[in-house]
């Protein structure tokens, strides 16, 4: 067996083996061979500067947050060598263990998670006592360093809705698809037929995984039920149906925005990255009657508080939670809320409002999904599986474990329409079909589906400050299912999928058996709409796709930034991340967040 040298030098085989085979282990603070040296030298430098004394450092641009949007901004704004950029990141380098997709479960509750939770929800998150978990990545690469790596551009009408709301057609699908293509290097399942729908040679590698046990059977079932199969990232050509899943995986390893956009440029002398730098406040000065100008950022790092100045712009790319939090701490937000916390309002804007998110769920019973009388999968926890992965990045370990340690590969993803949705080209429910092989106490082959509501009718939620203390976690309320039609949309599609699974001659050939009931819903007739309504409220949780808390729009009454991502009423300040997306798109939000970063860089470099 030949193991690639770059794998050996970068990913530390002993750590991989320990992580995958010795059970749950605690991941230490993010680390790499280089990061400890970097941090030590930063501390020495801090002391040399007199622990915050002396003149502030000055840069052309300051970017707060090195996540899915911020990493691209740092890359693009420093490419010419003309701009000096400071990137402030609250976390450190991504833990290299998490570059192994299979190790994703160790992200939960680690140092790379902000570990947020929501206020209690009445109609969701009963699995967690009503308080939903709300994971967000805290490291260079942001949530792209910890997510499931599904490559999803969402639907063309998502971007058209942005363009119509803002009044700026540069955000329409016809215009943004070229931006997608420029950042992409496509080698996914549809490479031979992709054509102009995908890009080649960009920084973001799009690949695929080889371990899809039973996918041919699933595709046969879908064809039998007249559900289309195609390229979900193919734009207008394919908007409804199912697809094999493309991933941001290269050579078996994670390819998030850190690996694609930051790691290759760490030697640029005009890019300064301060890891473990927690932004406290945007510094502003009055620039006229009822107007202000951003001049810098005050941040805490290694126990010292400093201020860095921006000669051109301050850019917030800290994400859906931290960007609005930082704005409000700086006096930019709803005056009524800031008055409650004795924070002086400099600009009254609807910051933290319009929070949107996808509620989703696994449709299973107490014991799992639909069982089959055959075996598609193989045991992932074997030495052969490990050796295959180490040798060429393929096999059962090139996938994702859930928090419980169960392995359920996503075979396909897709879009279906509820009865309440009348636009087939803009579906309202997004989903996956999973395979799962349980080997103990007995071998059990099963499949099940999961779904998420991507175009909710509910008005959305809020993010508010808990206090004026920057270290206090904010108050997050997604306000799921306030509109009961949202539950009906999910039930409609559950019923469609129940028919797909249980009334398919293809699945019947494999002896498919109905899933068992879910005990908290046993008071309702099994498989009735009331039963499924109960199941939605009991088992649904956030699908980790939040947006819109600093959204762009036509004016300061309904938005925080304009279509050029400039904060209303504050010069030289932009918000460029998922929080500036006006409406949650109909799919995974990593790619739309990257689009916002790439478009934001184009706008800035064009002098707009």
XYZ file of C-alpha atoms in Angstrom:
608
model
C 0.000 0.000 0.000
C 1.236 3.501 -0.864
C 0.054 6.390 1.279
C 0.531 9.857 -0.264
C 3.321 11.829 1.387
C 1.234 14.979 1.661
C -1.378 13.021 3.617
C 1.251 11.766 6.041
C 2.763 15.188 6.616
C -0.481 17.048 7.009
C -3.008 14.810 8.668
C -1.034 12.881 11.258
C -2.040 9.226 10.940
C -1.810 8.492 14.683
C -4.380 11.168 15.408
C -6.695 9.897 12.697
C -6.429 6.356 14.041
C -7.039 7.471 17.607
C -10.010 9.578 16.626
C -11.709 6.964 14.517
C -11.033 3.855 16.592
C -10.741 4.769 20.245
C -14.259 6.116 20.629
C -15.229 9.619 21.629
C -12.257 11.763 22.507
C -11.909 15.382 23.467
C -10.489 17.563 20.734
C -8.085 20.087 22.199
C -8.009 23.743 21.250
C -7.607 24.080 17.484
C -4.054 23.326 16.603
C -1.580 22.670 13.899
C 2.178 22.379 13.905
C 2.344 25.971 12.733
C -0.432 27.465 14.831
C 1.348 27.084 18.185
C 4.365 28.894 16.773
C 2.108 31.583 15.361
C 0.316 32.088 18.652
C 3.532 32.181 20.672
C 5.068 34.772 18.392
C 1.880 36.852 18.573
C 2.054 36.874 22.373
C 5.690 37.909 22.271
C 4.795 40.636 19.804
C 1.979 41.832 22.052
C 4.398 42.273 24.965
C 6.833 44.078 22.722
C 4.104 46.555 21.867
C 3.455 47.296 25.537
C 0.219 45.321 25.987
C -1.944 47.655 23.956
C -0.004 50.864 24.460
C 1.274 52.850 21.528
C -0.411 53.909 18.280
C -3.045 51.632 16.735
C -2.167 49.564 13.698
C -3.605 50.807 10.427
C -4.800 48.850 7.387
C -6.707 49.557 4.206
C -9.429 47.031 5.026
C -10.362 45.209 8.209
C -12.411 42.028 7.810
C -14.063 40.587 10.914
C -14.511 36.851 10.436
C -12.654 34.423 8.182
C -15.571 32.155 7.308
C -17.292 31.255 4.061
C -17.530 34.884 2.910
C -14.617 36.433 4.814
C -12.042 33.980 3.458
C -12.962 34.880 -0.123
C -12.880 38.592 0.681
C -9.396 38.297 2.188
C -8.227 36.414 -0.881
C -9.678 38.810 -3.442
C -8.839 42.089 -1.694
C -5.163 41.147 -1.316
C -4.690 39.588 -4.766
C -3.285 42.698 -6.471
C -0.868 43.441 -3.638
C -2.158 47.020 -3.433
C -4.330 46.664 -0.327
C -3.155 45.847 3.161
C -5.815 43.755 4.889
C -6.283 42.683 8.504
C -8.411 39.565 9.032
C -9.677 39.123 12.592
C -10.815 35.592 13.456
C -12.281 34.646 16.838
C -11.086 31.046 16.417
C -7.846 29.579 15.169
C -6.822 27.311 12.328
C -9.291 24.503 11.654
C -8.387 21.373 13.553
C -6.779 19.107 10.912
C -8.691 16.123 12.255
C -11.867 17.701 10.879
C -10.384 17.774 7.392
C -11.257 14.076 7.484
C -15.000 14.098 6.645
C -15.625 11.043 8.789
C -14.474 12.910 11.917
C -17.137 15.611 11.674
C -18.983 14.338 14.754
C -16.142 15.612 16.956
C -17.032 19.178 15.999
C -20.068 19.244 18.262
C -19.382 21.038 21.533
C -15.722 21.510 20.610
C -13.629 24.667 20.636
C -14.581 25.110 16.975
C -18.261 25.588 17.825
C -19.769 28.805 19.194
C -22.141 26.474 21.114
C -25.233 28.610 20.789
C -28.712 27.451 21.750
C -32.092 29.042 21.096
C -34.851 30.102 23.392
C -37.485 27.429 23.935
C -39.625 26.677 20.879
C -43.262 25.681 21.198
C -43.526 23.574 18.042
C -40.037 22.211 17.367
C -36.844 20.922 18.975
C -38.672 18.693 21.458
C -35.712 16.335 21.050
C -33.714 18.960 22.933
C -36.374 20.011 25.412
C -37.476 22.841 23.129
C -34.122 24.651 23.141
C -32.604 24.022 19.716
C -28.899 23.544 19.269
C -27.493 26.204 16.941
C -23.973 25.196 15.876
C -21.751 27.728 14.084
C -18.127 27.281 13.092
C -15.503 29.177 15.075
C -12.277 28.917 13.085
C -10.754 30.121 9.848
C -13.133 28.854 7.214
C -16.062 29.382 9.600
C -18.864 26.886 9.245
C -17.309 25.604 6.011
C -14.644 24.046 8.255
C -17.222 21.950 10.098
C -20.247 21.484 7.835
C -21.383 18.494 5.783
C -19.697 19.832 2.615
C -22.771 19.387 0.406
C -22.325 21.530 -2.699
C -25.671 23.240 -3.366
C -26.135 26.423 -5.380
C -29.844 26.484 -4.424
C -32.468 27.551 -6.976
C -32.302 30.313 -9.623
C -35.482 31.930 -8.301
C -33.807 32.423 -4.921
C -31.436 34.942 -6.469
C -34.139 36.515 -8.600
C -36.068 37.164 -5.377
C -33.000 38.911 -3.947
C -32.727 41.065 -7.048
C -36.407 41.981 -6.998
C -36.378 42.857 -3.293
C -33.261 45.024 -3.467
C -34.107 46.545 -6.844
C -30.640 45.552 -8.076
C -30.628 43.038 -10.916
C -26.927 42.318 -10.442
C -28.118 39.801 -7.828
C -30.338 37.913 -10.296
C -29.504 34.355 -11.308
C -28.605 35.476 -14.806
C -25.834 37.617 -13.316
C -24.611 35.628 -10.309
C -24.176 32.287 -12.080
C -20.944 33.540 -13.656
C -19.651 34.446 -10.188
C -20.373 30.886 -9.074
C -18.518 29.538 -12.091
C -15.453 31.691 -11.404
C -14.920 30.298 -7.908
C -15.602 26.673 -8.883
C -13.435 23.814 -10.086
C -16.072 21.225 -10.945
C -15.358 17.485 -10.914
C -18.663 16.207 -9.557
C -21.063 13.536 -10.707
C -22.224 15.572 -13.708
C -18.818 16.599 -15.042
C -19.304 14.996 -18.469
C -22.532 16.900 -19.144
C -22.041 20.044 -17.050
C -21.136 22.461 -19.852
C -21.752 26.109 -19.041
C -23.612 25.247 -15.834
C -20.350 24.807 -13.954
C -16.915 26.399 -13.734
C -13.416 24.999 -14.020
C -10.131 26.213 -12.597
C -11.513 28.191 -9.647
C -10.315 27.785 -6.089
C -13.268 25.802 -4.731
C -12.927 22.140 -5.670
C -16.178 20.265 -6.223
C -15.843 16.496 -6.082
C -17.809 13.429 -5.101
C -17.691 10.470 -2.764
C -17.550 6.927 -4.057
C -19.306 5.120 -1.205
C -23.039 5.233 -1.986
C -24.388 1.802 -0.987
C -27.719 1.113 -2.664
C -27.862 4.321 -4.698
C -28.726 2.442 -7.919
C -31.780 0.945 -6.211
C -32.881 4.358 -4.969
C -32.560 5.811 -8.462
C -34.627 2.915 -9.843
C -37.328 3.646 -7.258
C -37.399 7.339 -8.184
C -37.736 6.560 -11.882
C -40.541 4.142 -11.099
C -42.342 6.966 -9.280
C -41.711 9.408 -12.185
C -39.513 11.659 -10.050
C -36.807 13.277 -12.227
C -33.089 12.614 -11.718
C -30.517 15.181 -12.858
C -28.040 17.864 -11.778
C -29.552 19.972 -9.003
C -26.804 22.560 -9.513
C -27.642 22.834 -13.201
C -29.504 26.131 -12.940
C -32.693 26.540 -14.958
C -32.235 23.201 -16.682
C -33.109 21.059 -13.636
C -34.954 22.532 -10.675
C -37.102 19.680 -9.328
C -36.227 16.088 -8.481
C -33.201 14.232 -7.100
C -29.473 14.080 -7.733
C -26.352 12.332 -6.569
C -24.647 14.750 -4.228
C -21.620 16.816 -5.151
C -19.306 17.700 -2.249
C -16.522 20.136 -1.468
C -14.146 17.207 -1.062
C -10.759 16.896 -2.757
C -8.706 13.708 -2.580
C -10.932 12.488 0.242
C -10.400 15.602 2.365
C -12.430 18.673 3.234
C -12.138 21.591 0.834
C -13.726 24.456 2.741
C -12.994 28.128 2.249
C -9.915 27.908 4.470
C -8.324 25.233 2.302
C -9.469 26.847 -0.958
C -9.004 30.563 -0.355
C -6.838 31.195 2.724
C -4.291 28.440 3.107
C -2.760 29.030 -0.358
C -2.181 32.749 0.385
C -0.883 32.697 3.957
C 2.469 34.000 2.713
C 1.022 37.204 1.235
C 2.768 40.036 3.028
C -0.203 42.369 2.629
C -2.509 39.964 4.503
C -2.315 39.959 8.293
C -4.381 37.337 10.126
C -4.963 37.630 13.854
C -6.346 34.358 15.175
C -8.163 34.255 18.534
C -9.113 37.919 18.036
C -12.606 38.634 19.365
C -14.173 41.795 17.951
C -15.810 43.969 20.601
C -16.970 47.092 18.800
C -16.981 48.931 15.481
C -15.382 52.304 16.068
C -17.254 55.173 14.412
C -17.045 58.958 14.269
C -19.670 61.516 13.320
C -19.224 62.612 9.719
C -22.086 65.090 9.509
C -25.607 65.623 10.693
C -27.135 62.187 11.357
C -24.286 60.400 9.585
C -21.317 58.401 10.798
C -18.192 56.804 9.452
C -16.556 53.546 10.521
C -12.864 53.971 11.267
C -11.801 50.708 12.865
C -12.405 47.757 15.143
C -11.681 47.284 18.826
C -10.897 43.655 19.635
C -9.575 41.453 22.424
C -6.707 39.072 21.801
C -4.626 37.084 24.288
C -6.075 39.185 27.113
C -5.157 42.554 25.568
C -7.661 44.987 24.104
C -6.563 46.934 21.037
C -7.999 49.014 18.238
C -7.035 48.666 14.584
C -7.851 51.419 12.095
C -9.217 51.018 8.573
C -8.268 53.640 6.006
C -10.831 52.405 3.482
C -13.476 50.112 4.979
C -14.500 47.907 7.860
C -16.197 44.710 6.662
C -18.199 42.454 8.974
C -18.168 38.822 7.848
C -18.692 37.276 11.266
C -21.869 35.414 10.373
C -25.581 35.398 11.070
C -25.136 35.668 14.849
C -21.921 37.582 15.451
C -22.297 40.261 12.749
C -25.629 41.600 14.063
C -24.354 41.214 17.608
C -21.320 43.361 16.809
C -23.461 45.967 15.065
C -25.790 46.262 18.042
C -22.914 46.458 20.524
C -21.658 49.367 18.402
C -24.954 51.250 18.617
C -26.224 50.182 15.199
C -29.561 48.442 15.591
C -33.151 48.760 16.821
C -33.250 51.795 19.109
C -35.930 50.339 21.361
C -33.835 47.234 22.038
C -30.577 49.168 22.493
C -32.268 51.585 24.911
C -33.239 48.636 27.097
C -29.527 47.812 27.457
C -28.345 51.433 27.866
C -26.460 51.310 24.558
C -26.415 54.636 22.753
C -28.001 54.315 19.325
C -26.098 55.950 16.500
C -28.235 54.469 13.694
C -31.686 52.947 14.176
C -31.795 49.879 11.911
C -33.650 46.524 11.996
C -30.536 44.568 12.964
C -31.268 41.071 14.265
C -34.732 41.002 12.768
C -35.868 38.825 9.865
C -33.870 35.782 11.023
C -34.720 32.866 8.754
C -33.771 29.203 9.003
C -34.837 25.805 7.673
C -36.578 23.541 10.175
C -35.856 19.933 9.269
C -35.993 16.376 10.572
C -35.177 12.707 10.048
C -38.355 10.728 9.422
C -37.765 7.600 11.511
C -39.325 5.617 14.347
C -37.911 4.608 17.692
C -35.662 1.961 16.126
C -34.875 3.692 12.837
C -36.084 3.726 9.254
C -37.419 1.250 6.701
C -35.673 -2.127 6.922
C -34.622 -4.293 3.959
C -33.814 -7.980 3.641
C -30.491 -7.389 1.894
C -27.192 -5.709 2.695
C -26.048 -2.743 0.620
C -23.531 -1.230 2.999
C -20.415 -2.473 4.738
C -18.977 -2.012 8.209
C -17.118 1.302 8.289
C -15.278 0.553 11.532
C -12.695 -1.890 10.169
C -8.977 -1.810 9.508
C -9.614 -2.438 5.803
C -11.858 0.624 5.602
C -9.225 2.723 7.347
C -6.447 1.518 5.063
C -8.541 2.209 1.969
C -9.192 5.739 3.144
C -5.563 6.409 4.048
C -4.385 5.087 0.694
C -6.674 6.965 -1.653
C -9.360 8.835 0.311
C -12.185 6.507 -0.721
C -14.482 3.927 0.851
C -16.850 3.949 3.833
C -14.787 6.505 5.771
C -15.166 9.172 3.119
C -18.475 10.253 4.597
C -20.035 11.752 7.682
C -20.923 10.450 11.120
C -23.784 11.947 13.043
C -23.379 13.135 16.606
C -24.590 9.761 17.885
C -21.735 8.031 16.056
C -24.080 6.382 13.571
C -23.043 6.315 9.933
C -25.807 7.009 7.419
C -24.460 8.042 4.003
C -26.576 10.507 2.067
C -27.243 8.704 -1.209
C -29.108 11.487 -3.031
C -30.532 14.907 -2.325
C -33.588 16.414 -3.915
C -36.485 18.831 -4.051
C -40.203 18.129 -3.865
C -43.248 20.393 -3.778
C -45.952 20.462 -1.149
C -49.585 20.940 -2.125
C -49.319 24.557 -0.963
C -46.536 25.329 -3.423
C -47.683 26.192 -6.946
C -44.267 26.790 -8.532
C -42.500 23.546 -9.456
C -39.395 25.480 -10.495
C -39.075 26.846 -6.945
C -39.697 23.895 -4.614
C -40.458 24.417 -0.950
C -39.048 21.184 0.555
C -35.459 19.928 0.292
C -34.458 16.405 1.286
C -32.011 13.506 1.471
C -32.333 9.734 1.260
C -29.967 7.833 3.564
C -28.662 4.277 3.826
C -27.669 2.876 7.180
C -26.119 -0.460 8.124
C -26.264 -1.384 11.789
C -23.940 -4.254 12.765
C -24.714 -4.613 16.468
C -26.426 -6.355 18.173
C -27.516 -7.765 14.807
C -27.026 -6.766 11.189
C -29.815 -4.431 10.121
C -29.986 -2.738 6.696
C -32.276 0.255 6.478
C -33.033 3.393 4.524
C -34.797 6.531 5.579
C -35.333 10.117 4.416
C -34.842 13.508 5.964
C -36.412 16.758 4.866
C -36.264 20.460 5.572
C -38.691 23.268 4.843
C -36.817 25.770 2.690
C -39.526 28.329 1.907
C -41.378 28.833 5.176
C -44.481 30.999 5.548
C -43.624 31.857 9.166
C -42.423 35.465 9.494
C -39.009 34.546 10.869
C -37.248 35.098 14.151
C -34.854 37.425 15.902
C -31.413 37.713 17.397
C -31.102 40.099 20.328
C -28.404 41.031 22.782
C -28.590 39.490 26.228
C -26.659 42.452 27.646
C -24.088 45.059 26.699
C -21.301 42.622 27.613
C -19.630 41.402 24.374
C -18.927 38.002 25.940
C -22.575 37.224 26.678
C -24.210 34.928 24.139
C -27.082 36.535 22.248
C -30.722 35.537 22.479
C -31.682 33.484 19.422
C -35.335 32.820 18.566
C -36.010 31.209 15.158
C -39.750 31.214 15.862
C -40.369 27.966 14.002
C -43.867 27.034 12.777
C -45.645 30.181 13.899
C -47.566 29.750 10.655
C -49.134 26.299 10.886
C -49.059 25.980 7.095
C -45.347 25.263 7.468
C -46.181 22.031 9.266
C -48.680 21.129 6.538
C -46.020 21.624 3.856
C -43.739 19.156 5.577
C -46.530 16.641 6.131
C -47.459 16.815 2.427
C -43.964 15.772 1.395
C -43.670 13.133 4.119
C -46.769 11.506 2.622
C -45.218 11.615 -0.867
C -42.074 9.910 0.420
C -44.018 7.309 2.389
C -45.610 6.323 -0.901
C -42.190 6.234 -2.601
C -40.809 3.882 0.019
C -43.735 1.591 0.746
C -45.523 1.407 -2.634
C -42.550 0.837 -4.898
C -42.267 -2.541 -6.614
C -38.491 -2.026 -6.610
C -38.268 -1.675 -2.836
C -40.737 -4.520 -2.385
C -38.273 -6.798 -4.209
C -35.914 -6.147 -1.300
C -38.522 -6.942 1.313
C -38.982 -3.411 2.584
C -40.645 -3.172 5.999
C -42.404 -0.161 7.449
C -40.521 1.886 10.033
C -41.779 1.537 13.589
C -43.699 4.234 15.413
C -42.209 7.115 17.383
C -43.294 6.771 21.004
C -44.132 10.458 21.736
C -46.658 10.376 18.852
C -48.323 7.078 19.720
C -51.428 8.929 20.842
C -52.227 9.586 17.167
C -53.253 7.032 14.552
C -50.022 5.641 13.112
C -49.130 7.206 9.721
C -52.133 9.570 9.781
C -51.645 13.284 9.074
C -52.094 13.975 12.779
C -49.327 11.466 13.486
C -47.014 13.200 11.017
C -47.923 16.635 12.422
C -46.838 15.340 15.809
C -43.668 13.871 14.311
C -42.728 17.222 12.729
C -43.074 19.087 16.008
C -41.322 16.411 18.044
C -38.358 15.691 15.797
C -37.694 18.922 13.854
C -34.667 21.079 14.601
C -32.660 23.807 12.809
C -30.838 22.525 9.749
C -27.995 25.006 10.330
C -28.828 27.311 7.404
C -29.627 30.667 9.074
C -29.640 33.972 7.173
C -30.963 37.517 6.977
C -30.220 39.128 10.356
C -28.418 42.056 8.660
C -30.202 41.695 5.374
C -29.798 43.819 2.274
C -32.766 45.641 0.846
C -34.135 48.834 -0.668
C -34.168 51.056 2.432
C -33.392 51.254 6.145
C -36.970 50.485 7.139
C -36.784 46.870 6.010
C -33.039 46.256 5.696
C -29.657 46.901 7.294
C -27.473 47.168 4.182
C -28.129 48.280 0.618
C -27.541 46.134 -2.459
C -23.850 47.087 -2.382
C -23.757 45.664 1.150
C -23.150 49.078 2.735
C -24.706 49.706 6.148
C -27.346 52.413 5.923
C -26.222 55.587 7.695
C -22.614 54.507 8.307
C -19.943 55.226 5.715
C -17.104 52.752 5.126
C -18.960 49.893 6.803
C -20.296 46.812 5.026
C -21.769 43.493 6.104
C -20.788 40.704 3.719
C -21.892 37.270 4.879
C -25.000 35.102 5.232
C -26.594 37.687 7.516
C -26.889 40.075 4.556
C -28.827 37.556 2.449
C -32.375 38.974 2.204
C -34.285 35.665 2.150
C -33.108 32.221 3.160
C -32.330 30.302 -0.046
C -33.840 26.917 -0.795
C -30.903 24.732 0.184
C -27.560 24.607 1.963
C -26.302 28.127 2.614
C -22.536 27.610 2.324
C -22.476 28.300 -1.425
C -24.791 31.339 -1.241
C -22.560 32.706 1.541
C -19.516 32.211 -0.667
C -21.367 33.959 -3.480
C -22.034 36.958 -1.225
C -18.323 37.082 -0.366
C -17.265 36.863 -3.992
C -19.840 39.438 -5.148
C -18.900 41.702 -2.266
C -15.269 41.615 -3.344
C -16.258 42.384 -6.940
C -18.333 45.350 -5.764
C -15.533 46.758 -3.602
C -12.827 46.332 -6.232
C -15.079 48.018 -8.780
C -15.289 51.055 -6.482
C -19.039 50.754 -5.940
